[in-house]
Structures are given as structure tokens and as C-alpha cells.
């Protein structure tokens, strides 16, 4: 498998389908007030950079970084295509986004994910990569349907292999 990461303009139908699948799962597993996934308009915002990951002509996943200011970035829209699950795509995308965040000078990467069982694989992925629980950040508030996590990108963390 030879993965190719592309800073994406969100114009391709394959990307639209993957994001539609992502939103459908969010609506199927979380109450409306606890869904914080960005739609296409939100992902096109000036503070957001979105990447797709491809294996040849096949879209395998996506992820985004939202610049929160003050040295913080938020992970958004992390998604692996169903056909590619279990192949390490999520880890590869996460490593890519953490590298980009460090290169852009971010000191901390934050995320919000669900507390439901559906999100357990995502929480395990983030924990394996050094994320730890944290308080709500930015405009988030405490929500029993949300888990907040952070990774500090200080010299010690960025020096270790991901």
C-alpha cells in the first residue's frame, strides 16, 4: 500500500461521499446537540486545512486541522473509508496531521470525539498516539456524549517516533 496525502479542495465526489458517510454515522450515534462534525461549508473555512489520503485511485480516508489560535489546533473529520478499515489508515492520517501541526508551529492538538461505544476505536487510536483526556476547549462545553483529548507537541513529544 502506497499512501498519498493531498491537501484537498473538497471538490471531488469521492470525498463528498466519504464525508456524507461520516455525517450519517454521527447523526446515527449522537444526539443532534452533541454533533460537532463540520459539514462541507465548515471544512472550507479559512481556519481549516483538509487532507485526503489515497492508495492509487482509491480514497482511503480524510482528516483536517482547524487552527484555534494561540498555538492550538483541533483535529476534525478524521474518517477511514469502510473498505480500508483495519489497514492502518487512521494511524497514518493521524501521524500526517500531527507532523503538519508541528511544522506549522502548533504546541497542542486537541480533539472532541464521542463517548458512545461506536467511538471506542477512535478513542483507542488517539490514546495510542499519546492523547490524554482534557477539559472542554474553545466553544465546547461539558457534554456526557463528548470526550475531549489533547496532545502537547513539545520537544519531547515531537522527538519521539509516532
PDB file of C-alpha atoms in Angstrom:
ATOM      1  CA  UNK A   1       0.000   0.000   0.000  1.00  0.00           C
ATOM      2  CA  UNK A   2       1.467   3.340  -1.093  1.00  0.00           C
ATOM      3  CA  UNK A   3      -0.454   6.159   0.577  1.00  0.00           C
ATOM      4  CA  UNK A   4      -0.595   9.657  -0.881  1.00  0.00           C
ATOM      5  CA  UNK A   5      -1.740  12.578   1.289  1.00  0.00           C
ATOM      6  CA  UNK A   6      -3.277  15.516  -0.554  1.00  0.00           C
ATOM      7  CA  UNK A   7      -4.186  18.932   0.760  1.00  0.00           C
ATOM      8  CA  UNK A   8      -7.707  18.719  -0.638  1.00  0.00           C
ATOM      9  CA  UNK A   9     -10.020  21.349  -2.104  1.00  0.00           C
ATOM     10  CA  UNK A  10     -13.117  19.265  -1.227  1.00  0.00           C
ATOM     11  CA  UNK A  11     -14.298  19.236  -4.854  1.00  0.00           C
ATOM     12  CA  UNK A  12     -14.192  15.513  -5.699  1.00  0.00           C
ATOM     13  CA  UNK A  13     -17.327  13.355  -5.479  1.00  0.00           C
ATOM     14  CA  UNK A  14     -15.416  10.569  -3.675  1.00  0.00           C
ATOM     15  CA  UNK A  15     -14.553  12.995  -0.880  1.00  0.00           C
ATOM     16  CA  UNK A  16     -18.171  14.196  -0.720  1.00  0.00           C
ATOM     17  CA  UNK A  17     -19.389  10.599  -0.358  1.00  0.00           C
ATOM     18  CA  UNK A  18     -16.905   9.851   2.433  1.00  0.00           C
ATOM     19  CA  UNK A  19     -17.953  12.981   4.316  1.00  0.00           C
ATOM     20  CA  UNK A  20     -21.638  12.165   3.813  1.00  0.00           C
ATOM     21  CA  UNK A  21     -20.975   8.708   5.296  1.00  0.00           C
ATOM     22  CA  UNK A  22     -19.182  10.391   8.198  1.00  0.00           C
ATOM     23  CA  UNK A  23     -22.094  12.760   8.882  1.00  0.00           C
ATOM     24  CA  UNK A  24     -24.634   9.927   8.597  1.00  0.00           C
ATOM     25  CA  UNK A  25     -22.751   7.935  11.258  1.00  0.00           C
ATOM     26  CA  UNK A  26     -22.562  10.992  13.508  1.00  0.00           C
ATOM     27  CA  UNK A  27     -26.332  11.505  13.250  1.00  0.00           C
ATOM     28  CA  UNK A  28     -26.974   7.795  13.835  1.00  0.00           C
ATOM     29  CA  UNK A  29     -24.877   7.633  17.011  1.00  0.00           C
ATOM     30  CA  UNK A  30     -25.124  11.025  18.730  1.00  0.00           C
ATOM     31  CA  UNK A  31     -27.938  13.373  19.722  1.00  0.00           C
ATOM     32  CA  UNK A  32     -28.110  16.434  17.428  1.00  0.00           C
ATOM     33  CA  UNK A  33     -26.824  18.838  20.085  1.00  0.00           C
ATOM     34  CA  UNK A  34     -23.708  16.659  20.545  1.00  0.00           C
ATOM     35  CA  UNK A  35     -22.674  16.501  16.867  1.00  0.00           C
ATOM     36  CA  UNK A  36     -19.653  18.702  16.275  1.00  0.00           C
ATOM     37  CA  UNK A  37     -18.570  17.365  12.873  1.00  0.00           C
ATOM     38  CA  UNK A  38     -18.009  20.024  10.222  1.00  0.00           C
ATOM     39  CA  UNK A  39     -20.024  19.956   7.016  1.00  0.00           C
ATOM     40  CA  UNK A  40     -18.500  20.922   3.651  1.00  0.00           C
ATOM     41  CA  UNK A  41     -19.012  24.628   4.307  1.00  0.00           C
ATOM     42  CA  UNK A  42     -17.329  24.334   7.711  1.00  0.00           C
ATOM     43  CA  UNK A  43     -14.421  22.353   6.271  1.00  0.00           C
ATOM     44  CA  UNK A  44     -13.892  25.103   3.680  1.00  0.00           C
ATOM     45  CA  UNK A  45     -13.490  27.714   6.423  1.00  0.00           C
ATOM     46  CA  UNK A  46     -10.330  29.840   6.436  1.00  0.00           C
ATOM     47  CA  UNK A  47      -9.028  28.281   9.685  1.00  0.00           C
ATOM     48  CA  UNK A  48      -9.384  24.694   8.376  1.00  0.00           C
ATOM     49  CA  UNK A  49      -6.957  22.650   6.266  1.00  0.00           C
ATOM     50  CA  UNK A  50      -8.362  19.341   4.958  1.00  0.00           C
ATOM     51  CA  UNK A  51      -6.406  16.332   3.677  1.00  0.00           C
ATOM     52  CA  UNK A  52      -7.494  13.237   1.834  1.00  0.00           C
ATOM     53  CA  UNK A  53      -5.429  10.051   1.741  1.00  0.00           C
ATOM     54  CA  UNK A  54      -5.337   7.859  -1.352  1.00  0.00           C
ATOM     55  CA  UNK A  55      -3.983   4.439  -2.270  1.00  0.00           C
ATOM     56  CA  UNK A  56      -3.631   4.723  -6.041  1.00  0.00           C
ATOM     57  CA  UNK A  57      -7.031   5.890  -7.323  1.00  0.00           C
ATOM     58  CA  UNK A  58      -8.878   4.824  -4.143  1.00  0.00           C
ATOM     59  CA  UNK A  59      -9.835   7.307  -1.441  1.00  0.00           C
ATOM     60  CA  UNK A  60      -8.922   5.686   1.887  1.00  0.00           C
ATOM     61  CA  UNK A  61      -9.618   8.423   4.408  1.00  0.00           C
ATOM     62  CA  UNK A  62      -9.502  12.045   5.416  1.00  0.00           C
ATOM     63  CA  UNK A  63      -8.748  14.400   8.256  1.00  0.00           C
ATOM     64  CA  UNK A  64      -8.464  18.101   8.968  1.00  0.00           C
ATOM     65  CA  UNK A  65      -6.755  20.576  11.241  1.00  0.00           C
ATOM     66  CA  UNK A  66      -8.573  23.650  12.486  1.00  0.00           C
ATOM     67  CA  UNK A  67      -6.335  26.460  13.724  1.00  0.00           C
ATOM     68  CA  UNK A  68      -7.753  27.626  17.058  1.00  0.00           C
ATOM     69  CA  UNK A  69      -5.113  30.313  17.577  1.00  0.00           C
ATOM     70  CA  UNK A  70      -2.719  30.619  20.488  1.00  0.00           C
ATOM     71  CA  UNK A  71      -0.696  27.622  19.314  1.00  0.00           C
ATOM     72  CA  UNK A  72      -3.654  25.207  19.400  1.00  0.00           C
ATOM     73  CA  UNK A  73      -5.083  23.123  16.564  1.00  0.00           C
ATOM     74  CA  UNK A  74      -8.113  20.847  16.584  1.00  0.00           C
ATOM     75  CA  UNK A  75      -8.419  17.549  14.743  1.00  0.00           C
ATOM     76  CA  UNK A  76     -11.607  17.429  12.659  1.00  0.00           C
ATOM     77  CA  UNK A  77     -13.258  14.974  10.267  1.00  0.00           C
ATOM     78  CA  UNK A  78     -10.973  12.014  10.903  1.00  0.00           C
ATOM     79  CA  UNK A  79     -12.502   9.227   8.813  1.00  0.00           C
ATOM     80  CA  UNK A  80     -11.351   5.961   7.262  1.00  0.00           C
ATOM     81  CA  UNK A  81     -13.316   4.553   4.340  1.00  0.00           C
ATOM     82  CA  UNK A  82     -15.197   1.407   5.374  1.00  0.00           C
ATOM     83  CA  UNK A  83     -13.336  -0.717   2.808  1.00  0.00           C
ATOM     84  CA  UNK A  84      -9.996   0.379   4.287  1.00  0.00           C
ATOM     85  CA  UNK A  85     -10.693  -0.111   7.994  1.00  0.00           C
ATOM     86  CA  UNK A  86      -8.114  -2.119   9.898  1.00  0.00           C
ATOM     87  CA  UNK A  87      -5.339  -1.264   7.430  1.00  0.00           C
ATOM     88  CA  UNK A  88      -3.679   1.474   9.494  1.00  0.00           C
ATOM     89  CA  UNK A  89      -5.187   4.392   7.548  1.00  0.00           C
ATOM     90  CA  UNK A  90      -6.349   6.192  10.700  1.00  0.00           C
ATOM     91  CA  UNK A  91      -2.891   5.954  12.256  1.00  0.00           C
ATOM     92  CA  UNK A  92      -1.245   7.121   9.044  1.00  0.00           C
ATOM     93  CA  UNK A  93      -3.587  10.122   8.752  1.00  0.00           C
ATOM     94  CA  UNK A  94      -3.113  10.994  12.412  1.00  0.00           C
ATOM     95  CA  UNK A  95       0.694  10.875  12.074  1.00  0.00           C
ATOM     96  CA  UNK A  96       0.439  13.072   8.960  1.00  0.00           C
ATOM     97  CA  UNK A  97      -1.748  15.643  10.732  1.00  0.00           C
ATOM     98  CA  UNK A  98       0.485  15.704  13.820  1.00  0.00           C
ATOM     99  CA  UNK A  99       3.541  16.267  11.623  1.00  0.00           C
ATOM    100  CA  UNK A 100       1.786  19.129   9.817  1.00  0.00           C
ATOM    101  CA  UNK A 101       0.651  20.631  13.133  1.00  0.00           C
ATOM    102  CA  UNK A 102       4.217  20.559  14.468  1.00  0.00           C
ATOM    103  CA  UNK A 103       5.592  22.040  11.220  1.00  0.00           C
ATOM    104  CA  UNK A 104       3.034  24.853  11.463  1.00  0.00           C
ATOM    105  CA  UNK A 105       4.195  25.661  14.980  1.00  0.00           C
ATOM    106  CA  UNK A 106       1.212  24.372  16.925  1.00  0.00           C
ATOM    107  CA  UNK A 107       2.049  23.494  20.504  1.00  0.00           C
ATOM    108  CA  UNK A 108      -1.063  21.477  21.252  1.00  0.00           C
ATOM    109  CA  UNK A 109      -3.508  19.366  19.225  1.00  0.00           C
ATOM    110  CA  UNK A 110      -6.979  18.937  20.675  1.00  0.00           C
ATOM    111  CA  UNK A 111      -9.982  16.884  19.687  1.00  0.00           C
ATOM    112  CA  UNK A 112     -13.556  16.087  20.576  1.00  0.00           C
ATOM    113  CA  UNK A 113     -14.976  12.649  19.921  1.00  0.00           C
ATOM    114  CA  UNK A 114     -17.990  10.729  21.109  1.00  0.00           C
ATOM    115  CA  UNK A 115     -18.291   8.874  24.392  1.00  0.00           C
ATOM    116  CA  UNK A 116     -20.505   6.154  22.884  1.00  0.00           C
ATOM    117  CA  UNK A 117     -19.201   2.653  22.130  1.00  0.00           C
ATOM    118  CA  UNK A 118     -19.187   3.477  18.385  1.00  0.00           C
ATOM    119  CA  UNK A 119     -16.291   5.882  19.056  1.00  0.00           C
ATOM    120  CA  UNK A 120     -14.217   3.460  21.202  1.00  0.00           C
ATOM    121  CA  UNK A 121     -11.846   2.581  18.304  1.00  0.00           C
ATOM    122  CA  UNK A 122     -11.180   6.295  17.734  1.00  0.00           C
ATOM    123  CA  UNK A 123     -10.503   6.901  21.425  1.00  0.00           C
ATOM    124  CA  UNK A 124      -8.076   3.940  21.471  1.00  0.00           C
ATOM    125  CA  UNK A 125      -6.303   5.284  18.353  1.00  0.00           C
ATOM    126  CA  UNK A 126      -5.824   8.699  19.931  1.00  0.00           C
ATOM    127  CA  UNK A 127      -4.646   7.228  23.245  1.00  0.00           C
ATOM    128  CA  UNK A 128      -2.098   5.015  21.411  1.00  0.00           C
ATOM    129  CA  UNK A 129      -0.658   8.188  19.878  1.00  0.00           C
ATOM    130  CA  UNK A 130      -0.286   9.944  23.218  1.00  0.00           C
ATOM    131  CA  UNK A 131      -3.534  11.886  23.538  1.00  0.00           C
ATOM    132  CA  UNK A 132      -4.851  12.270  27.077  1.00  0.00           C
ATOM    133  CA  UNK A 133      -8.213  13.457  28.421  1.00  0.00           C
ATOM    134  CA  UNK A 134      -8.655  17.194  28.903  1.00  0.00           C
ATOM    135  CA  UNK A 135     -11.341  19.734  29.715  1.00  0.00           C
ATOM    136  CA  UNK A 136     -13.618  21.153  27.015  1.00  0.00           C
ATOM    137  CA  UNK A 137     -11.810  23.750  24.905  1.00  0.00           C
ATOM    138  CA  UNK A 138     -12.693  26.567  22.501  1.00  0.00           C
ATOM    139  CA  UNK A 139     -16.513  26.844  22.363  1.00  0.00           C
ATOM    140  CA  UNK A 140     -17.195  23.347  23.698  1.00  0.00           C
ATOM    141  CA  UNK A 141     -18.975  22.765  26.995  1.00  0.00           C
ATOM    142  CA  UNK A 142     -19.138  19.691  29.183  1.00  0.00           C
ATOM    143  CA  UNK A 143     -21.323  17.071  27.477  1.00  0.00           C
ATOM    144  CA  UNK A 144     -21.726  13.448  28.603  1.00  0.00           C
ATOM    145  CA  UNK A 145     -21.738  12.471  24.896  1.00  0.00           C
ATOM    146  CA  UNK A 146     -18.303  14.013  24.297  1.00  0.00           C
ATOM    147  CA  UNK A 147     -14.742  13.087  25.201  1.00  0.00           C
ATOM    148  CA  UNK A 148     -12.074  15.796  24.927  1.00  0.00           C
ATOM    149  CA  UNK A 149      -8.412  14.916  24.424  1.00  0.00           C
ATOM    150  CA  UNK A 150      -5.128  16.731  23.896  1.00  0.00           C
ATOM    151  CA  UNK A 151      -1.574  16.080  22.802  1.00  0.00           C
ATOM    152  CA  UNK A 152       1.160  18.566  23.635  1.00  0.00           C
ATOM    153  CA  UNK A 153       3.626  18.946  20.803  1.00  0.00           C
ATOM    154  CA  UNK A 154       6.587  19.959  22.944  1.00  0.00           C
ATOM    155  CA  UNK A 155      10.160  18.916  22.131  1.00  0.00           C
ATOM    156  CA  UNK A 156       9.823  15.599  23.977  1.00  0.00           C
ATOM    157  CA  UNK A 157       6.700  14.530  22.112  1.00  0.00           C
ATOM    158  CA  UNK A 158       7.819  15.635  18.640  1.00  0.00           C
ATOM    159  CA  UNK A 159      11.231  13.987  19.106  1.00  0.00           C
ATOM    160  CA  UNK A 160       9.773  10.535  19.653  1.00  0.00           C
ATOM    161  CA  UNK A 161       8.742   8.498  16.627  1.00  0.00           C
ATOM    162  CA  UNK A 162       4.991   8.440  16.029  1.00  0.00           C
TER     163      UNK A 162
END
